[in-house]
Amino acid sequence: MRLFDFDGTLVDSNGVWEEIDRAFLARRGLSPTREYSEQMGHSIFPIAAQITKDFYHLDLTPQAIMAEWLELGWQAYAHQIPMKPGAAGFLERCAGRGEDMALVTACVPRFCQAALERHGLTGYFRAVVYVEELGVEKRDPRAFRMALERLGVQASECTLYEDSPAACAAAKAAGLTVVAVYDPFYASYEQQLRRSCDGYLKSFTELLG
């Protein structure tokens, strides 16, 4: 079974979240640091909101922070975010071969659904596992074990495509075959990912021949 991350792997959205962070913090005279951004990368929504509240000592509830993020992010996912190069073609090829596919994503469910529908991808995946619903982050191997249990498959049967170094490490610890996918946000981790993962793609176009 082929498993795919969504943000930064199939769609070019990591930059959007950087913009959302900047806009949210700028409203309060603040700016994101690299340390903050590293903590936020691929965190599930409620944990990311708590990180933001604690890191910047904000007088806001996590619920209020999430509501503002939803306001800032909806337009991008529903109307703007593009696919990563070659991703649509690779999914189409896999589907044409009858391969079983699923998403395992930390994306906000309604954002993900909007982008999937806009790009005509909903029919490609047998299931979408939203890590937010599992209650653990993708940097935790338990997230992948729980996702596999939901999908009814064994780790040895699956290959994951993922951009986040922390999520790649967690998936490897859970026993999956992992192919890292380049994203500019994690460009400095390329050599580490090449060493630790089973494969590394600069782009899905490499798989299309």
Coordinates of C-alpha atoms in Angstrom, one line a residue:
M1 CA 0.0 0.0 0.0
R2 CA 1.2 3.5 -0.8
L3 CA 0.7 6.0 2.0
F4 CA 1.1 9.8 1.4
D5 CA 1.5 12.8 3.5
F6 CA -0.4 15.8 2.2
D7 CA 1.2 19.2 3.2
G8 CA 4.6 19.6 1.6
T9 CA 4.4 16.2 -0.1
L10 CA 1.5 16.2 -2.5
V11 CA 0.6 19.9 -2.3
D12 CA 2.9 22.9 -2.0
S13 CA 1.5 24.3 1.2
N14 CA 4.3 24.7 3.7
G15 CA 4.9 28.2 2.5
V16 CA 1.2 29.0 3.1
W17 CA 1.6 28.0 6.8
E18 CA 4.6 30.2 7.1
E19 CA 2.5 33.1 5.8
I20 CA -0.3 32.2 8.2
D21 CA 2.1 32.2 11.1
R22 CA 3.6 35.5 10.0
A23 CA 0.2 37.1 9.5
F24 CA -1.1 35.8 12.8
L25 CA 1.9 37.0 14.8
A26 CA 2.2 40.3 12.9
R27 CA -1.2 41.2 14.2
R28 CA 0.4 41.1 17.6
G29 CA 3.7 42.8 16.8
L30 CA 5.5 39.4 16.7
S31 CA 7.4 37.4 14.2
P32 CA 8.1 33.6 13.8
T33 CA 11.6 32.4 14.8
R34 CA 13.2 29.3 13.3
E35 CA 12.9 27.5 16.7
Y36 CA 9.2 28.2 16.7
S37 CA 8.7 27.1 13.1
E38 CA 10.6 23.9 13.8
Q39 CA 8.4 23.1 16.7
M40 CA 5.3 23.8 14.6
G41 CA 6.3 21.7 11.6
H42 CA 3.6 19.0 11.2
S43 CA 2.2 19.4 14.6
I44 CA -1.5 18.6 14.9
F45 CA -3.7 21.6 15.1
P46 CA -4.6 21.6 18.9
I47 CA -0.9 21.0 19.9
A48 CA 0.3 23.7 17.4
A49 CA -2.1 26.2 19.0
Q50 CA -0.8 25.3 22.5
I51 CA 2.8 25.7 21.3
T52 CA 2.0 29.1 19.9
K53 CA 0.2 30.2 23.1
D54 CA 3.1 29.1 25.3
F55 CA 6.0 30.1 23.0
Y56 CA 4.7 33.7 22.7
H57 CA 2.9 33.9 26.1
L58 CA -0.3 34.9 24.4
D59 CA -3.4 35.8 26.3
L60 CA -5.6 33.7 24.0
T61 CA -7.1 30.2 24.3
P62 CA -5.9 27.5 21.9
Q63 CA -9.5 27.5 20.5
A64 CA -9.2 31.2 19.7
I65 CA -5.9 30.7 18.0
M66 CA -7.2 27.8 15.9
A67 CA -10.2 29.9 14.9
E68 CA -8.0 32.7 13.6
W69 CA -5.8 30.2 11.7
L70 CA -8.9 28.7 10.1
E71 CA -9.9 32.2 9.0
L72 CA -6.5 32.8 7.5
G73 CA -6.0 29.4 5.9
W74 CA -9.3 28.5 4.3
Q75 CA -8.9 30.7 1.2
A76 CA -5.5 29.2 0.3
Y77 CA -6.6 25.6 0.6
A78 CA -10.0 26.1 -1.1
H79 CA -8.7 28.2 -4.0
Q80 CA -4.9 28.6 -4.3
I81 CA -2.5 25.8 -3.1
P82 CA -1.0 24.0 -6.1
M83 CA 0.1 20.4 -6.4
K84 CA 3.8 19.5 -6.1
P85 CA 5.4 18.8 -9.5
G86 CA 4.5 15.3 -10.8
A87 CA 2.3 14.5 -7.8
A88 CA -1.0 14.4 -9.8
G89 CA 0.6 12.3 -12.5
F90 CA 2.1 9.8 -10.1
L91 CA -1.2 9.4 -8.3
E92 CA -3.0 8.9 -11.6
R93 CA -0.5 6.3 -12.7
C94 CA -0.8 4.4 -9.4
A95 CA -4.6 4.5 -9.6
G96 CA -4.5 3.2 -13.1
R97 CA -2.5 0.2 -11.9
G98 CA -5.0 -0.5 -9.2
E99 CA -2.6 0.3 -6.4
D100 CA -4.1 0.8 -2.9
M101 CA -3.5 4.3 -1.6
A102 CA -4.2 6.3 1.5
L103 CA -3.4 9.7 3.1
V104 CA -1.9 10.0 6.5
T105 CA -1.9 13.7 7.2
A106 CA -1.7 16.3 10.0
C107 CA -3.6 18.7 7.8
V108 CA -6.8 20.3 9.1
P109 CA -9.6 17.9 7.8
R110 CA -11.7 20.6 6.1
F111 CA -8.7 22.2 4.5
C112 CA -7.5 18.8 3.2
Q113 CA -11.0 17.9 1.8
A114 CA -11.3 21.3 0.1
A115 CA -7.9 20.9 -1.7
L116 CA -8.5 17.2 -2.6
E117 CA -11.8 18.2 -4.2
R118 CA -10.4 21.2 -6.0
H119 CA -7.6 19.0 -7.5
G120 CA -9.9 16.1 -8.3
L121 CA -8.0 13.7 -6.0
T122 CA -10.8 12.3 -3.8
G123 CA -11.3 9.1 -5.8
Y124 CA -7.6 8.1 -5.5
F125 CA -7.5 7.2 -1.8
R126 CA -9.1 4.3 0.0
A127 CA -9.0 6.3 3.2
V128 CA -7.7 9.5 4.7
V129 CA -6.3 9.2 8.2
Y130 CA -6.3 12.6 10.0
V131 CA -3.6 12.4 12.6
E132 CA -5.5 15.1 14.6
E133 CA -8.2 12.5 15.3
L134 CA -5.6 10.1 16.6
G135 CA -4.5 12.6 19.3
V136 CA -0.7 12.2 18.6
E137 CA 1.7 14.0 16.4
K138 CA 3.4 12.5 13.3
R139 CA 6.8 12.8 15.0
D140 CA 5.6 10.0 17.3
P141 CA 5.8 6.4 15.9
R142 CA 2.5 5.7 17.6
A143 CA 0.7 7.9 15.1
F144 CA 1.8 5.6 12.2
R145 CA 1.0 2.4 14.2
M146 CA -2.5 3.7 14.9
A147 CA -2.9 4.8 11.3
L148 CA -1.9 1.3 10.1
E149 CA -4.4 -0.3 12.5
R150 CA -7.1 1.9 11.1
L151 CA -6.2 0.9 7.6
G152 CA -5.9 -2.7 8.5
V153 CA -2.4 -3.1 6.9
Q154 CA 1.0 -4.1 8.2
A155 CA 4.0 -1.8 8.2
S156 CA 5.9 -4.2 6.0
E157 CA 3.2 -3.8 3.3
C158 CA 3.5 0.0 3.1
T159 CA 5.6 2.7 1.5
L160 CA 5.2 6.2 2.9
Y161 CA 6.0 9.4 0.9
E162 CA 6.7 12.2 3.4
D163 CA 8.6 15.5 3.5
S164 CA 9.0 16.1 7.3
P165 CA 12.3 14.7 8.7
A166 CA 10.6 14.1 12.1
A167 CA 7.7 12.2 10.5
C168 CA 10.1 10.2 8.3
A169 CA 12.0 9.1 11.4
A170 CA 8.8 8.2 13.2
A171 CA 7.6 6.2 10.3
K172 CA 10.9 4.3 10.0
A173 CA 10.7 3.5 13.7
A174 CA 7.2 2.1 13.1
G175 CA 8.6 -0.2 10.5
L176 CA 7.5 1.4 7.2
T177 CA 9.4 1.9 4.1
V178 CA 9.9 5.6 3.8
V179 CA 10.6 7.7 0.7
A180 CA 11.5 11.3 1.6
V181 CA 10.1 14.0 -0.7
Y182 CA 12.0 17.3 -1.1
D183 CA 10.3 20.5 0.1
P184 CA 12.1 23.9 0.4
F185 CA 11.1 24.2 4.1
Y186 CA 13.3 21.2 4.9
A187 CA 16.0 21.7 2.3
S188 CA 18.7 21.8 5.0
Y189 CA 17.8 18.2 6.0
E190 CA 18.4 16.7 2.5
Q191 CA 21.6 14.8 3.4
Q192 CA 20.1 13.5 6.6
L193 CA 17.0 12.2 4.8
R194 CA 19.1 10.6 2.1
R195 CA 21.0 8.7 4.8
S196 CA 18.0 7.7 7.0
C197 CA 15.3 7.0 4.5
D198 CA 14.8 4.2 1.9
G199 CA 14.6 6.7 -1.0
Y200 CA 14.7 10.5 -1.7
L201 CA 12.8 12.4 -4.4
K202 CA 13.5 15.9 -5.5
S203 CA 10.2 15.6 -7.3
F204 CA 7.5 13.0 -8.2
T205 CA 8.4 13.7 -11.8
E206 CA 11.4 11.4 -11.2
L207 CA 9.0 8.4 -10.9
L208 CA 7.1 9.3 -14.2
G209 CA 10.0 8.5 -16.5

